[in-house]
PDB file of C-alpha atoms in Angstrom:
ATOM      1  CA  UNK A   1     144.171  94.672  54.913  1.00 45.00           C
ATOM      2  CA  UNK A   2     143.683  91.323  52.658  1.00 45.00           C
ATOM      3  CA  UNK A   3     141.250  90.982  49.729  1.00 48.00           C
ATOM      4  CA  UNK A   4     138.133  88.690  51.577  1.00 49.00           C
ATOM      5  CA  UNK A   5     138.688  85.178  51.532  1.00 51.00           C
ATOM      6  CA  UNK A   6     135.774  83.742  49.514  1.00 54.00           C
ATOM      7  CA  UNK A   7     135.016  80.067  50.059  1.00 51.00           C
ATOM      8  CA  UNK A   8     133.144  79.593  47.107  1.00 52.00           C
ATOM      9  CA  UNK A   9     132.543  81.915  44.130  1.00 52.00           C
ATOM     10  CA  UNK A  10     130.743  81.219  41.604  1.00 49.00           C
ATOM     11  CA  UNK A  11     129.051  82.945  38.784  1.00 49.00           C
ATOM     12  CA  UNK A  12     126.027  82.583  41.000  1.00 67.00           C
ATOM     13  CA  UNK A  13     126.917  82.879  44.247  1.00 87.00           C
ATOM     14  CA  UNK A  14     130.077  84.119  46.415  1.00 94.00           C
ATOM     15  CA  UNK A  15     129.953  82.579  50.278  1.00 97.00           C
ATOM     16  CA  UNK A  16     131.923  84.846  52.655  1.00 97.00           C
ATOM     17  CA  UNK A  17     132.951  83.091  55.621  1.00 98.00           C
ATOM     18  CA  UNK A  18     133.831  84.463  59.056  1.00 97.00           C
ATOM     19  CA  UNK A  19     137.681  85.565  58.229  1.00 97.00           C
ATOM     20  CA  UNK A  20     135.729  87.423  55.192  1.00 96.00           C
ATOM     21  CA  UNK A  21     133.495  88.930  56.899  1.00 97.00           C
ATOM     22  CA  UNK A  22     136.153  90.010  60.007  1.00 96.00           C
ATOM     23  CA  UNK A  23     138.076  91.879  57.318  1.00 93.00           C
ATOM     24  CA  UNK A  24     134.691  93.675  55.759  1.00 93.00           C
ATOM     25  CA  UNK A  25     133.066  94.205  59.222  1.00 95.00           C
ATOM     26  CA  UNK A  26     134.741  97.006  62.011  1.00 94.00           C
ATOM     27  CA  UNK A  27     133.369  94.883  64.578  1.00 95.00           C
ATOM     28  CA  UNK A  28     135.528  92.704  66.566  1.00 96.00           C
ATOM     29  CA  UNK A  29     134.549  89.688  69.327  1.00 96.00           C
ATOM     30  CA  UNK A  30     132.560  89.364  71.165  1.00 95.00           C
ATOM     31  CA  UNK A  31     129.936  91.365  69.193  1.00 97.00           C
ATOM     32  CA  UNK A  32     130.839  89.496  65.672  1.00 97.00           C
ATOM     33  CA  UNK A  33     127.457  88.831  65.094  1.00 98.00           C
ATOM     34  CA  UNK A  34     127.298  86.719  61.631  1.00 98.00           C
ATOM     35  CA  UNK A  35     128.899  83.178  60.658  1.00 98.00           C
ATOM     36  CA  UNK A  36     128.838  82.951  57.128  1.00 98.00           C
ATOM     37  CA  UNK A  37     127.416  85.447  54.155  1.00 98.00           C
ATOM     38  CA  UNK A  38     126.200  83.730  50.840  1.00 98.00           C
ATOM     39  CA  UNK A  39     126.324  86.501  48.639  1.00 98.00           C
ATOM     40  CA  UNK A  40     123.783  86.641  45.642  1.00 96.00           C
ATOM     41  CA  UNK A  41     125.590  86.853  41.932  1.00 94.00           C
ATOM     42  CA  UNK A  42     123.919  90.784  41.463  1.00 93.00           C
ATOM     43  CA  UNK A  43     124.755  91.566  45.025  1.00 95.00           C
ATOM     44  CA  UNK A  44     121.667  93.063  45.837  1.00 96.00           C
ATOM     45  CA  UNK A  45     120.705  90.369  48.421  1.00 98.00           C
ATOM     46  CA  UNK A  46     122.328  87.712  51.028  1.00 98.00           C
ATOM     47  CA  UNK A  47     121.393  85.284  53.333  1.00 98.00           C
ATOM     48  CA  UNK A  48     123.486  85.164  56.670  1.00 98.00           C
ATOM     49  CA  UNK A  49     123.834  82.316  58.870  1.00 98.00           C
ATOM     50  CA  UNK A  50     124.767  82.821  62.983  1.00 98.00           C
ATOM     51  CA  UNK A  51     124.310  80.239  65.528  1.00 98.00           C
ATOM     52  CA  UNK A  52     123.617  81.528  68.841  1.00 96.00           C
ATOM     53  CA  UNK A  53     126.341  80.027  71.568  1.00 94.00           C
ATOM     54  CA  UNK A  54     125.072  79.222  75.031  1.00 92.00           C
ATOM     55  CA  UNK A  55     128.436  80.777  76.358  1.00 92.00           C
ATOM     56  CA  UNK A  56     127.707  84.164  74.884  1.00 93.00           C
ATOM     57  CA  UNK A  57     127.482  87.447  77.707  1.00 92.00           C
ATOM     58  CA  UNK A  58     124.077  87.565  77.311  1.00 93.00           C
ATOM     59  CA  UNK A  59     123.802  84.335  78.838  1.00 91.00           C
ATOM     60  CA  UNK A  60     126.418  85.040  81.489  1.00 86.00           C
ATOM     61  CA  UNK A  61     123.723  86.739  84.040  1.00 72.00           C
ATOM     62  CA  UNK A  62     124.293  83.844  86.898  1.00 56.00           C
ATOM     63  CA  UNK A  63     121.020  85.290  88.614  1.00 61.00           C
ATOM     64  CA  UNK A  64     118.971  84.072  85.959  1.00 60.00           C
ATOM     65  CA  UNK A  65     117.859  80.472  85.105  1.00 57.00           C
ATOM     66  CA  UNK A  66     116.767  78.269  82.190  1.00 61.00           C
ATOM     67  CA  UNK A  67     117.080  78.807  78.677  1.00 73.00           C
ATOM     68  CA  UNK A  68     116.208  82.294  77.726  1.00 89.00           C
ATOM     69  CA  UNK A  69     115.382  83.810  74.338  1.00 94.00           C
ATOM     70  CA  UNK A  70     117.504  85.632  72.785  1.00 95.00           C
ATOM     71  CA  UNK A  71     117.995  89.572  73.265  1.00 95.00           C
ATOM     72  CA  UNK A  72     115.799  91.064  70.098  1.00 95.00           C
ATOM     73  CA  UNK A  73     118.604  93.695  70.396  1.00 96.00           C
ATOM     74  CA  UNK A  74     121.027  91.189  69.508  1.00 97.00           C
ATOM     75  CA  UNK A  75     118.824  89.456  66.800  1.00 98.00           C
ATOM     76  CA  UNK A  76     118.653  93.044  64.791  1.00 98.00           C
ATOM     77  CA  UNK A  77     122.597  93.431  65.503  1.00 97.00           C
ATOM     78  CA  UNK A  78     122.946  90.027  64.023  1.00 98.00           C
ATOM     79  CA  UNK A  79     120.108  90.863  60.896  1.00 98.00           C
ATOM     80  CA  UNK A  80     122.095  94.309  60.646  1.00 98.00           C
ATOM     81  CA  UNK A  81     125.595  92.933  60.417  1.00 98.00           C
ATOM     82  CA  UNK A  82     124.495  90.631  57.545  1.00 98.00           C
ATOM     83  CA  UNK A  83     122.964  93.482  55.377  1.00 97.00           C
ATOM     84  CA  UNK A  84     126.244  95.624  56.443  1.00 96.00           C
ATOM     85  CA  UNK A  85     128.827  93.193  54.804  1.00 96.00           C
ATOM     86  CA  UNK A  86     126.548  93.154  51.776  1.00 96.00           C
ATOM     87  CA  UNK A  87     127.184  97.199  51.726  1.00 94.00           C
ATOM     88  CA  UNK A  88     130.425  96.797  52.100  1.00 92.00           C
ATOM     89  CA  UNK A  89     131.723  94.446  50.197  1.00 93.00           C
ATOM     90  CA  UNK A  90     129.386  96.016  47.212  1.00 91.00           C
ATOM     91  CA  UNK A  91     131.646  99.000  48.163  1.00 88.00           C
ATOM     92  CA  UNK A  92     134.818  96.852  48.197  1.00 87.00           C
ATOM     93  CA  UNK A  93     134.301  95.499  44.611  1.00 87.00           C
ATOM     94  CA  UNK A  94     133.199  98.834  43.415  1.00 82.00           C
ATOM     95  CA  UNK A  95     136.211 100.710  44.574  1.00 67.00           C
ATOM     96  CA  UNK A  96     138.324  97.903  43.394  1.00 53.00           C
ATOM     97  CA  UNK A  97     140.231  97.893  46.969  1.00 49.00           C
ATOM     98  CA  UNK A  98     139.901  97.154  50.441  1.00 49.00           C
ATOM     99  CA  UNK A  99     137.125  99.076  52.553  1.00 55.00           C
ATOM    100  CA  UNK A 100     138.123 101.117  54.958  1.00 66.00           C
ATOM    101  CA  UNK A 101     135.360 101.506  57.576  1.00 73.00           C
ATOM    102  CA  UNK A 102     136.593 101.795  60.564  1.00 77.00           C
ATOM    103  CA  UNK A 103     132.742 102.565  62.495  1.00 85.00           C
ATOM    104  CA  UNK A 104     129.290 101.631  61.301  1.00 90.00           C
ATOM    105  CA  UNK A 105     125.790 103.542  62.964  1.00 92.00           C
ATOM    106  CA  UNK A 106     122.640 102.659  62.736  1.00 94.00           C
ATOM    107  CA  UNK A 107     121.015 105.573  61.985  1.00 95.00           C
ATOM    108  CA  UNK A 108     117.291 104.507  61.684  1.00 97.00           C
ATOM    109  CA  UNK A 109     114.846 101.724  61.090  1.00 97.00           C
ATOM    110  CA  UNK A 110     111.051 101.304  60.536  1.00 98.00           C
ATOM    111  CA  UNK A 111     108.490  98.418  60.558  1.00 98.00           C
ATOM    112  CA  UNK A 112     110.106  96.599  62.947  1.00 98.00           C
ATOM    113  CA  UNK A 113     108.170  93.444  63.980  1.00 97.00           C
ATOM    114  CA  UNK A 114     109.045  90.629  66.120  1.00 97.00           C
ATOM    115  CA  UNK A 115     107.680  87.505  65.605  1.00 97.00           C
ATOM    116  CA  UNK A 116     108.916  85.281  67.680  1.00 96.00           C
ATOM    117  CA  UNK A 117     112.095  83.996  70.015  1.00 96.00           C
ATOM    118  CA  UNK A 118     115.976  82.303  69.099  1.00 96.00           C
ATOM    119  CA  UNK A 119     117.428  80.372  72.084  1.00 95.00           C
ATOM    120  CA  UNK A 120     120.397  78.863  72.310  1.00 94.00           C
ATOM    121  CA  UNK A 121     121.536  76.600  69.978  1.00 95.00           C
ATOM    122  CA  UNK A 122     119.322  78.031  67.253  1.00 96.00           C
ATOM    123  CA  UNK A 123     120.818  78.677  63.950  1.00 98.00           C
ATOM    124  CA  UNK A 124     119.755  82.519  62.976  1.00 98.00           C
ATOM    125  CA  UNK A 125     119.122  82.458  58.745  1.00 98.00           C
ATOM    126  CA  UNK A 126     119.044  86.447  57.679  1.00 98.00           C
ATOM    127  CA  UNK A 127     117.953  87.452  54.072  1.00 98.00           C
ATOM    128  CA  UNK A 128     119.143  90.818  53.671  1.00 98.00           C
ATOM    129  CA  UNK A 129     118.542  92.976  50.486  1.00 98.00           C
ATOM    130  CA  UNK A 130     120.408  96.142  49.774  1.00 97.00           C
ATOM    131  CA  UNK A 131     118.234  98.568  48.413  1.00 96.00           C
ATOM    132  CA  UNK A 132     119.520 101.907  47.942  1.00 95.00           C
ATOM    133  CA  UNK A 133     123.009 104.277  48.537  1.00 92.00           C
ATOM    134  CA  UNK A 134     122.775 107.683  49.033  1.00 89.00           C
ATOM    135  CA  UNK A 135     126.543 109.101  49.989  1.00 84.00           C
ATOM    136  CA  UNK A 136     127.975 107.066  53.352  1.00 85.00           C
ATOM    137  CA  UNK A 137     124.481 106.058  54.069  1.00 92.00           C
ATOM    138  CA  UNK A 138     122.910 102.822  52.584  1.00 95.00           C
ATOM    139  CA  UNK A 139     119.545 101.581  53.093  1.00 97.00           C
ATOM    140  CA  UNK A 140     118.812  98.207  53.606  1.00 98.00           C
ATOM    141  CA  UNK A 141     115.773  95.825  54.201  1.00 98.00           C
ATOM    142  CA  UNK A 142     115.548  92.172  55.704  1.00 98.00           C
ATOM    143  CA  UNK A 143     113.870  89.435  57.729  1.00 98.00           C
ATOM    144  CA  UNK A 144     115.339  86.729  59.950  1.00 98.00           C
ATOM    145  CA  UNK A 145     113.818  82.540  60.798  1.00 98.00           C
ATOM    146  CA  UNK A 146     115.190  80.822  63.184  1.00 97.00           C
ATOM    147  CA  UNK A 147     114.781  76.876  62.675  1.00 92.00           C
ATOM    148  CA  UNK A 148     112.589  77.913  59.375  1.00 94.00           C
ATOM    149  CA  UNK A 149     110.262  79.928  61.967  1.00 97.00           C
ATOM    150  CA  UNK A 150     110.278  83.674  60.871  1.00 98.00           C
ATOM    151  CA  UNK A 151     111.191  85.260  64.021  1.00 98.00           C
ATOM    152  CA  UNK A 152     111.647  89.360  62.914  1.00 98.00           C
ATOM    153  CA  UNK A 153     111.064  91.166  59.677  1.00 98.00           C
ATOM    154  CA  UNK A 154     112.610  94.902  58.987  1.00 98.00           C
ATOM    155  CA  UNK A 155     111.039  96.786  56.571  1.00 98.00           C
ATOM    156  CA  UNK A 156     113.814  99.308  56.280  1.00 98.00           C
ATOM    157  CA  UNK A 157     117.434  99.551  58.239  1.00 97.00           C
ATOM    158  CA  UNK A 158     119.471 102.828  57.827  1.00 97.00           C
ATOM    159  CA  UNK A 159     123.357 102.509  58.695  1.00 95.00           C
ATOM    160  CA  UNK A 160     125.959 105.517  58.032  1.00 92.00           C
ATOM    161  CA  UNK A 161     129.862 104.409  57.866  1.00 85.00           C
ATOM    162  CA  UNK A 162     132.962 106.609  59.057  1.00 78.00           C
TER     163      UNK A 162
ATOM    164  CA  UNK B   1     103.986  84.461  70.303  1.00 58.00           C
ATOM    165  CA  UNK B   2     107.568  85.854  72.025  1.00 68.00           C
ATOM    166  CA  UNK B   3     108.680  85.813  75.471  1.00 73.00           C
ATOM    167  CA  UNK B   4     107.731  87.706  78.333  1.00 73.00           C
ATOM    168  CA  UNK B   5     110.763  89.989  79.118  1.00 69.00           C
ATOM    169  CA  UNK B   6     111.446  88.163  81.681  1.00 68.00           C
ATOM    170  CA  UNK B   7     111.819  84.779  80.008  1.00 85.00           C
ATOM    171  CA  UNK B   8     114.808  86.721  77.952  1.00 89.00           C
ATOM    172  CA  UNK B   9     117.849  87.317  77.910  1.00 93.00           C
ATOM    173  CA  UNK B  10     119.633  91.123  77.732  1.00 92.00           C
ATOM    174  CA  UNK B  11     122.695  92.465  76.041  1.00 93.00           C
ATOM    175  CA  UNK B  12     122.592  95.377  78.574  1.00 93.00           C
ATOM    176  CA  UNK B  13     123.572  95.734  82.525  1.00 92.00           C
ATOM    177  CA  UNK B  14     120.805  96.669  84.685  1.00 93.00           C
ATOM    178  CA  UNK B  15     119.661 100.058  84.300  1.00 96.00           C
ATOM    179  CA  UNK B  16     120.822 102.853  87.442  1.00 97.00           C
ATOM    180  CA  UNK B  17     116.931 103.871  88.160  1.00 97.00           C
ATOM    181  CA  UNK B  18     113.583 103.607  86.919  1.00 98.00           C
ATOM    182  CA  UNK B  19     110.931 106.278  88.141  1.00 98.00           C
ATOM    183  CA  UNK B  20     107.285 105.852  87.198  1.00 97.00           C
ATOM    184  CA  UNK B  21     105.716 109.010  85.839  1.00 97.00           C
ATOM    185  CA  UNK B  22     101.811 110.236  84.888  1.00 95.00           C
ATOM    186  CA  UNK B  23     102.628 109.050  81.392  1.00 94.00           C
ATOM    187  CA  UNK B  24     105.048 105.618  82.194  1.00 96.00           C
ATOM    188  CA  UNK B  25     108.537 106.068  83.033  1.00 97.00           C
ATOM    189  CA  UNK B  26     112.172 107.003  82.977  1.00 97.00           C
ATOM    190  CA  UNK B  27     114.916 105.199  83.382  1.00 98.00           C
ATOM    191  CA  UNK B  28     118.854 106.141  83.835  1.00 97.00           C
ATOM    192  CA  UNK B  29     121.836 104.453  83.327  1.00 97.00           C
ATOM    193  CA  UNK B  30     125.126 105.829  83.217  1.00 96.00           C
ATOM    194  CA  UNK B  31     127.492 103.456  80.310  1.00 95.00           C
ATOM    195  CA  UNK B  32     130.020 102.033  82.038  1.00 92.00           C
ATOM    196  CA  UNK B  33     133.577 101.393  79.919  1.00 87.00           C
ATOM    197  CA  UNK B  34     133.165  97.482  80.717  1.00 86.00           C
ATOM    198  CA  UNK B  35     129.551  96.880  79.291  1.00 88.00           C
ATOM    199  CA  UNK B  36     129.629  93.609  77.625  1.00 86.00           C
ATOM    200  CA  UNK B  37     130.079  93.718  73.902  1.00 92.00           C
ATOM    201  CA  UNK B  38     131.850  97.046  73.872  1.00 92.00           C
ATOM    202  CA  UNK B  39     134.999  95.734  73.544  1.00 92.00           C
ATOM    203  CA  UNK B  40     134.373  94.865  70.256  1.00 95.00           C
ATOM    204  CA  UNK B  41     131.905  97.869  68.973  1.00 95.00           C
ATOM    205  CA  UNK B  42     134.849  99.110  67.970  1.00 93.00           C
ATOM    206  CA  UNK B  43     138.348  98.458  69.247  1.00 91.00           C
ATOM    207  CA  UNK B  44     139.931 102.369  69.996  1.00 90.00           C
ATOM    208  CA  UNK B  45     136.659 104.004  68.987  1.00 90.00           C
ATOM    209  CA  UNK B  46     133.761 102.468  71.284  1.00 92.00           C
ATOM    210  CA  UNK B  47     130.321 103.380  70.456  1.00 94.00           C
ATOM    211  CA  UNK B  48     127.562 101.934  72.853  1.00 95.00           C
ATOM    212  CA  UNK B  49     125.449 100.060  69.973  1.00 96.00           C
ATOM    213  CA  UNK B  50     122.268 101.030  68.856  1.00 95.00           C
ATOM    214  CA  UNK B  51     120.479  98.781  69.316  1.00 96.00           C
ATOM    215  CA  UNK B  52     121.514  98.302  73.117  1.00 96.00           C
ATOM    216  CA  UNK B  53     119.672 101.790  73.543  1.00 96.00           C
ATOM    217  CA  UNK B  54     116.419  99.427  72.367  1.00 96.00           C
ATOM    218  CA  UNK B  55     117.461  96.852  75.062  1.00 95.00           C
ATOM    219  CA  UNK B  56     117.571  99.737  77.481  1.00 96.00           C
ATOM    220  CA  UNK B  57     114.060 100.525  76.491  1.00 97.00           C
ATOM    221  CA  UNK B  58     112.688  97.070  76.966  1.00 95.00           C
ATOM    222  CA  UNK B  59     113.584  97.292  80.471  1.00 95.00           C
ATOM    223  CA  UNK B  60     112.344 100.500  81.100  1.00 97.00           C
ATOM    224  CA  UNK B  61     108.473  99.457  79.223  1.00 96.00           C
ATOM    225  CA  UNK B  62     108.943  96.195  81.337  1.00 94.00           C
ATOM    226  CA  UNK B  63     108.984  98.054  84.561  1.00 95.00           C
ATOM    227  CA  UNK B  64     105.299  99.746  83.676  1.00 95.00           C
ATOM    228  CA  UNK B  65     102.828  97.846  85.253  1.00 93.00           C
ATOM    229  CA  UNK B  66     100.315  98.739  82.830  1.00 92.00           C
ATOM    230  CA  UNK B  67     103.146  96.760  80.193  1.00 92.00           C
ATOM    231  CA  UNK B  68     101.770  93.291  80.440  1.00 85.00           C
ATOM    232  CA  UNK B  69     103.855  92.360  77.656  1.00 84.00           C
ATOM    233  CA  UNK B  70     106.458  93.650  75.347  1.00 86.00           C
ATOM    234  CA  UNK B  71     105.610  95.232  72.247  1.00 92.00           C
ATOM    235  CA  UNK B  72     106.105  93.440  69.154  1.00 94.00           C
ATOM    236  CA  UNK B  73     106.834  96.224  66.312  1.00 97.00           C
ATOM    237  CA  UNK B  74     108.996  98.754  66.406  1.00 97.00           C
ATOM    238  CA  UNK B  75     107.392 101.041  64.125  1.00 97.00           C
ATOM    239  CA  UNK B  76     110.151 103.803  64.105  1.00 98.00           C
ATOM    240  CA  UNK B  77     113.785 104.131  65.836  1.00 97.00           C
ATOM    241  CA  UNK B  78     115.707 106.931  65.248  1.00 97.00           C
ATOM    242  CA  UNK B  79     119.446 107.700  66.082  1.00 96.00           C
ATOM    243  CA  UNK B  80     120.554 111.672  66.395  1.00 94.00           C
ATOM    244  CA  UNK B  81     124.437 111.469  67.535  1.00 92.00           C
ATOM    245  CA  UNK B  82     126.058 108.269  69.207  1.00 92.00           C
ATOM    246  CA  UNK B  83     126.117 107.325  72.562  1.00 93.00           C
ATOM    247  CA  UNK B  84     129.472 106.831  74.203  1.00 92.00           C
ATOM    248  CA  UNK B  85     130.542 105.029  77.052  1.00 92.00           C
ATOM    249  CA  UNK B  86     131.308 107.195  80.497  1.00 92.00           C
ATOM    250  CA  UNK B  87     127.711 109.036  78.682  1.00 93.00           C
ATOM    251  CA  UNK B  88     124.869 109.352  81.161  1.00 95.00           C
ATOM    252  CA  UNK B  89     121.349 107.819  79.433  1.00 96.00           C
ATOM    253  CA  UNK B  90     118.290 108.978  80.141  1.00 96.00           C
ATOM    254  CA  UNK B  91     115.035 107.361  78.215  1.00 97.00           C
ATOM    255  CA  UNK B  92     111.981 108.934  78.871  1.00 97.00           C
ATOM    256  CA  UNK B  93     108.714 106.398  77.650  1.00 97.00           C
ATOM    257  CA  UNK B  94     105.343 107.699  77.507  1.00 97.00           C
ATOM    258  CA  UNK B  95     102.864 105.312  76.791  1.00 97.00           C
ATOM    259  CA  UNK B  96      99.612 105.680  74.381  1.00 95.00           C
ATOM    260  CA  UNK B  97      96.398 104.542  75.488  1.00 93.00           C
ATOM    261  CA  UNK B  98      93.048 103.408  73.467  1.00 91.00           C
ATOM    262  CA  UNK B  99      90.079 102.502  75.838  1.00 90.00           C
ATOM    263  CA  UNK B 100      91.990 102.453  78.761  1.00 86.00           C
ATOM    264  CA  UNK B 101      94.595 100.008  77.534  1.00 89.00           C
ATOM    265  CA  UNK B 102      98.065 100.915  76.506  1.00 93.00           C
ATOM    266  CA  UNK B 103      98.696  99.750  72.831  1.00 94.00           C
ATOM    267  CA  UNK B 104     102.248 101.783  72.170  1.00 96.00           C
ATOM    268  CA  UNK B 105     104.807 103.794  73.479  1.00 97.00           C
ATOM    269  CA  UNK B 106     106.836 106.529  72.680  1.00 97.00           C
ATOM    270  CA  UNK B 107     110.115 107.035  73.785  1.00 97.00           C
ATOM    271  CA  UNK B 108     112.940 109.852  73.620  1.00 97.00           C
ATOM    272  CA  UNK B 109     116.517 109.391  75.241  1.00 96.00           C
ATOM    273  CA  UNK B 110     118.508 112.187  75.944  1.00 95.00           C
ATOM    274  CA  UNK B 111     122.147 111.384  76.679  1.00 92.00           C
ATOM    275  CA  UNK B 112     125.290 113.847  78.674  1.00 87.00           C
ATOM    276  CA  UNK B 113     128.249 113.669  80.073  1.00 76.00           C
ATOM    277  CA  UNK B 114     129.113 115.084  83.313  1.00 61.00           C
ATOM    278  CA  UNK B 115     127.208 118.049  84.212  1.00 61.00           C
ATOM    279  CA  UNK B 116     126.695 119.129  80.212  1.00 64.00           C
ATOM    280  CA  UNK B 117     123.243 119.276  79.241  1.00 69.00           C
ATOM    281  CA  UNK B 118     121.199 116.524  77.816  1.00 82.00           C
ATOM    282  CA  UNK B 119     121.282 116.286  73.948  1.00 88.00           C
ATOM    283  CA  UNK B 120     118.718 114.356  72.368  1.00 90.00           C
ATOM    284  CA  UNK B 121     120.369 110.941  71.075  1.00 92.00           C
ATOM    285  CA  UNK B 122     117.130 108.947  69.890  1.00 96.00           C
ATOM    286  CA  UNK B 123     113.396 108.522  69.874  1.00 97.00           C
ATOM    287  CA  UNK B 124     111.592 105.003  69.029  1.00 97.00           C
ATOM    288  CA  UNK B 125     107.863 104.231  68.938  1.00 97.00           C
ATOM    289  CA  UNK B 126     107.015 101.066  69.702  1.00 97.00           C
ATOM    290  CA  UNK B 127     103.244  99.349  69.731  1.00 95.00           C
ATOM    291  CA  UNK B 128     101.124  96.030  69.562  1.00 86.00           C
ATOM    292  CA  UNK B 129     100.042  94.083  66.747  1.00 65.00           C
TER     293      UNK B 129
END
């Protein structure tokens, strides 16, 4: 395993781009769910970017017509994924070595509201922030806009790593 | 405002059977190795993702007829022990009524394999507003 490829790093900021974020994430196509991380300097919150593709399998249902929202399943994946790279590469730095995660849960959520719909084509923005790490479990909070609309809002996400 | 469930799209396959009950429904759905997504949730240690099990429940509050549209919060979701595929899935929604019209659900699924007995794998409570 590599050290994350970092587009950008600044003293500000530190952009993770999809290469970085294959080699923090276990999760492999076609359920890579996140584009690009922007990584705040106290890496306590990002913002992740994922464009929905009209090709995806969620689309692939040839019984059904017309441009379709998004799954909300799929939009929390997506919202989760970003606030799970934040976790681990916090863990990364902190360990001063590669993560090695090999299986992420999600273990619980609450205040879970829906706002609106992503089709395809939309850009999903996430801003995750980590708050809190107790053992393998991290808790983590964040809302999601598509085209600057806020389409979902979690008030707390739980995930557990193996 | 979001989209009617039909007007969306679903991560998951269709589920195996939905019965109405006194209180909503139940729907089952056996996890078949070649769900979409799987492949990649993880490579030689698939877990059927979590929040699939919420797509799952969408279709089983859709098929209500009392559901004229699908809840917008998610108040609580809770994940016990992973589901797996080849894992039989049952969810079991009962909805909650105030004046005669239903403003939330709440939903348990129980998952086995085989012929073992059900364990419970999650509960979510969903509702309006």
């Amino acid at each position: 395993m590599t050290t994350p490829t970092t587009l950008n790093t600044q003293a500000a900021h530190t952009t993770l781009d999809s290469a970085a974020l294959l080699d923090l994430l276990p999760h492999r196509p076609p359920i890579v769910m996140i584009d690009l991380l922007r990584v705040g300097a106290d890496r306590s919150s990002a913002v992740g970017h994922k464009t929905i593709g009209p090709d995806e399998p969620c689309f692939q249902d040839t019984e059904q017509t017309g441009s379709r929202a998004y799954p909300r399943g799929l939009v929390v994946e997506s919202l989760g994924q970003a606030a799970a790279a934040l976790w681990l590469l916090r863990q990364r730095e902190r360990r001063d070595g590669p993560a090695t995660v090999k299986v992420l849960y999600f273990a619980k959520a609450q205040g879970v509201r829906f706002l609106g719909d992503a089709h395809p084509g939309d850009e999903l923005v996430h801003e995750v922030r980590f708050e809190r790490e107790v053992g393998e479990t991290a808790i983590m909070s964040g809302r999601t806009s598509a085209g600057g609309v806020p389409i979902a809002v979690v008030d707390s996400l739980i995930a557990a790593s193996r | 405002m979001t989209a009617t469930a039909a007007a969306r799209a679903s991560c998951t396959t269709a589920l195996d059977t939905v019965e109405m009950t006194p209180d909503g429904a139940v729907g089952v759905k056996t996890i078949g190795p070649d769900e979409p997504y799987l492949s990649g949730h993880y490579p030689g240690a698939p877990v059927y993702p979590g929040v699939f099990l919420l797509d799952l429940c969408e279709k089983v509050l859709a098929a209500c007829p009392s559901v004229e549209r699908p809840f917008d919060r998610v108040d609580s979701l809770r994940f016990f022990a992973p589901v797996y595929p080849g894992d039989l899935v049952r969810i079991e929604v009962s909805l909650r009524r105030e004046a005669g019209r239903v403003t939330g659900a709440s939903i348990v699924g129980h998952a086995m394999m085989g012929d073992g007995d059900g364990q419970k794998r999650f509960t979510v409570r969903v509702s309006s507003g």
